[in-house]
């Protein structure tokens, strides 16, 4: 069943959209939020569990200090105030993927409040999104639904539970209502999530992989009739798993709500699910009773009271943040505003900076990301950052070229190997024998063969036409499949001719 | 004086996931009302400017180092389960969340 | 020669460590005693004789090799309340919900006992999930009071107190949320201590009310309780509310107190806990105890703690609220009972059927009470207000301890009541904890020491001694001095006058 949709321009004529974005981020700490289980992805079910994260009777939580510091650093990077005193609360509701049947979460006492994040839009203008809070909580386990059609919850006969993810540290970043976005609301939603992702990546606190669920976005959308000053009823769309989906989900909800309101209907405050395939949202199951989470302070954890010194020390650990990096790119790499914007839009700036930080020259790093790797990302239909190559791996390839161990052509083959998950650059070079051949014995034989095959060229060189050596070098390169060290081949050609 | 109806008891039982019987609804409605009437005396205390105490000990900032500790094996984790399948806890079908 | 079962833990340990007797012999004697009297008493839910004898043999082996004893209590038998997890025994919490559950981990208290060479003989009966004051709420049937088998042994730790009073074991572990160690000790003539909150790790103690629960020792003498307190106490990084400080010197205080001098000690009598609601025999026994403290040199003053009048209602909001959340995990999905899984019902339905079948009436009552008190519209009036009363109680204690070193009161308003007498009247049952609750709400140390028999029914009365947080040793000192004086006056420890159950059992 597809909902009636209003034309986008008409929505904007009649209503003002108001957004709210709630982003959950899994921290990449070594251990979970409240226990010493490893925070890892992809291990066999129920192998990263202990009495605490399984919710066994008698087990108790102890807070991960690094998770607290990560939360505070995120808060500081978002220009938030750090609460001088805060606690965890229990959010009580029953759900089988939650082993204690309550979630330990910072309900009304978040560690960071009242911040902002400036996001850059496609025309180069900045839009400031106000941040309401960043707070800590724990992730749930995962359920697998068996017996229904393609593993979906509806029609399943039973479910299987894996608690490896239960208790993984989460930070939830919540915006204040975003007003004044107007026609750019979908774009702003996407740009905000992008900016937040880049910020979190710069802080090195999370993998921020939307495709793997380590970053998840819930989009709240409501429409306010023109001339009114009270917000409309909002819906909360979950399951928005890519940047593109954020934009599409907001746009869809605007058009759907517009049609409902225009036909005299009422928006129901509800959770909706975004369907990637149809780019539409659908209502979740309606609860027969209104939710009452019965929050109260978590008695098994003690309050957090960050001292001024601690906050100040964390402030000094903040890395170069995206907007600072942009400023540096302009001054140090000599980029124009336009070039910079293209890099930002392509999602390449942070990757280039990280590659530079890993030791590569800025020009090479930029060239790789904006040309060859951008083509690869396009042909695979993924974001540049989601390519399976790290800045450090690329920096190594660039270094191998600079050392003369790889030609540009070989370097591309090595990068292809990394993208195909064959291993680290050096492993791929070794495994495929891609290294430039500098072995004189092998090269001498190849040069002699080439000279013998072209006695006229050899004669020209002997006659002083040194430029003619290029033809012999080319022949040798062809014969060795491009793996010869061209510089050395040229030296050998000249030496053998004059011998 | 707080009064608590049979319907309210039914609502509480639903929130608390207790499939109470009809007889229990009557029994608990009566008993909860007596208890609530008695405990409502806390409201007599003039405590507007008194801070609440959630923790008897005044500790703050108790943290754990972010260092992995051995947990349970899969077999230990599943040892108390009513039913398992493929290393997971097998449970009845789950209704849609939210 | 005194029968081994009548010896104190300190005496048994001394003889075992001197290799005058073996730990195996001591354990076997106690297992025999349990076999003889427990059918009448029902203090134990689970016994593991072979494991206990093996643990005892390990202690003997070490001593024979010349190793020093692992602790001053190495080789002494102990009964563990069935609310602490144990890998080698089931942990049921007196509930059908956890029937046959074998935890995959040991509680910190369990671990410390094992490391100290203490011989755990079994798990004791209790009110379901520690909710109750009579042990009648156990899904496995009530425990009986060794002083009168028709009466309750108190609760929730009635099994631990009865086992110690009936000479089944010299030591037991209890937990005290609103009085569940002290009240059973008072009505069975034993010594029971609720340490300062945070003094004994709660890791592996199945939670009833997290901000109030505290494990502690049950024994027949103050010194034995102190020795056990030092074995189980101390900082635990697995419990965020554990206090990172040395255990107060309770053994030293118990030994010093036993010399009998309380000169210069200021003892406050709580005026709120001596009114009309008290059984006359309990009141008289308490007055005698106070005069004895005066004779020992203590300065007795009357101290008013007006907020204590609101402790009971505050407790019956806070404890059920926390319990409603703590017990949510018992849903039949991961461990324990599952009811109604017919392949068609949803998880939600199976959870509700399981919880309905697995919990007894008192647990359900408290879960619903707590669910109500935490609900959006009622939070401020109930839970929020109760937490403010808690602040006032802490302030009353602080003001009192500015004037006096310890506070005293009767431990319970009445002696042991008859089985069945209060089961249908929750409020009457709740009054059992009237005097013990303030120390739980404030988190300070408190104990109950036998104070003779009530002259109206011949049943034991307890004297409660309360001390500031982390000053547990003060309560031990006063209790030990009082115990020595009372034993001198009466010609021996009160508990030795318990009826001989072996005869009764036959
Ligand atoms: Zn864990």
Coordinates of N, CA, C and O and ligand atoms in Angstrom, one line a residue, chain A residues 32 34-38 48-54 163 166-167, chain B residues 69 71-72, ligand 1:
Chain A
X32 N 32.8 -3.4 26.1 CA 31.5 -2.9 26.1 C 31.3 -1.7 27.2 O 32.2 -1.4 27.9
X34 N 29.5 -1.6 30.0 CA 29.4 -1.9 31.4 C 30.1 -3.2 31.8 O 29.9 -3.6 33.0
X35 N 30.8 -3.8 30.9 CA 31.5 -5.1 31.2 C 32.7 -5.2 30.4 O 32.9 -4.4 29.5
X36 N 33.5 -6.1 30.7 CA 34.8 -6.3 30.0 C 34.8 -7.1 28.8 O 35.8 -7.5 28.3
X37 N 33.6 -7.4 28.3 CA 33.5 -8.2 27.0 C 34.0 -7.4 25.9 O 33.8 -6.2 25.8
X38 N 34.7 -8.1 24.9 CA 35.3 -7.4 23.8 C 34.2 -6.8 22.9 O 33.1 -7.4 22.7
X48 N 30.8 -13.2 22.9 CA 31.3 -12.0 23.5 C 30.3 -11.6 24.6 O 29.7 -10.5 24.5
X49 N 30.1 -12.5 25.5 CA 29.1 -12.2 26.6 C 29.6 -12.6 27.9 O 30.6 -13.4 28.0
X50 N 29.0 -12.0 29.0 CA 29.4 -12.3 30.3 C 28.2 -12.2 31.2 O 27.1 -11.8 30.7
X51 N 28.2 -12.5 32.5 CA 27.0 -12.4 33.3 C 26.4 -11.0 33.2 O 25.1 -10.9 33.2
X52 N 27.2 -9.9 33.1 CA 26.6 -8.6 33.1 C 25.8 -8.3 31.8 O 24.7 -7.9 31.9
X53 N 26.4 -8.5 30.6 CA 25.7 -8.1 29.4 C 24.7 -9.2 29.0 O 23.9 -8.9 28.1
X54 N 24.7 -10.3 29.7 CA 23.6 -11.3 29.4 C 22.5 -11.0 30.4 O 21.5 -11.7 30.4
X163 N 23.5 -12.1 21.9 CA 23.8 -10.9 22.7 C 25.2 -10.4 22.6 O 25.6 -9.6 23.5
X166 N 24.9 -6.8 22.7 CA 24.2 -6.2 23.9 C 25.2 -5.6 24.8 O 26.2 -6.2 25.2
X167 N 25.0 -4.3 25.1 CA 25.9 -3.6 26.0 C 27.0 -2.8 25.3 O 27.9 -2.2 26.0
Chain B
X69 N 38.1 -8.5 29.5 CA 38.2 -9.5 30.5 C 37.5 -10.7 29.9 O 36.5 -10.6 29.2
X71 N 35.0 -13.5 29.4 CA 33.6 -13.7 29.7 C 33.2 -15.1 29.8 O 34.0 -16.0 30.3
X72 N 32.0 -15.4 29.3 CA 31.5 -16.8 29.3 C 31.8 -17.4 27.9 O 31.8 -16.7 26.9
Ligands
LIG1 ZN1 29.8 -8.7 29.0

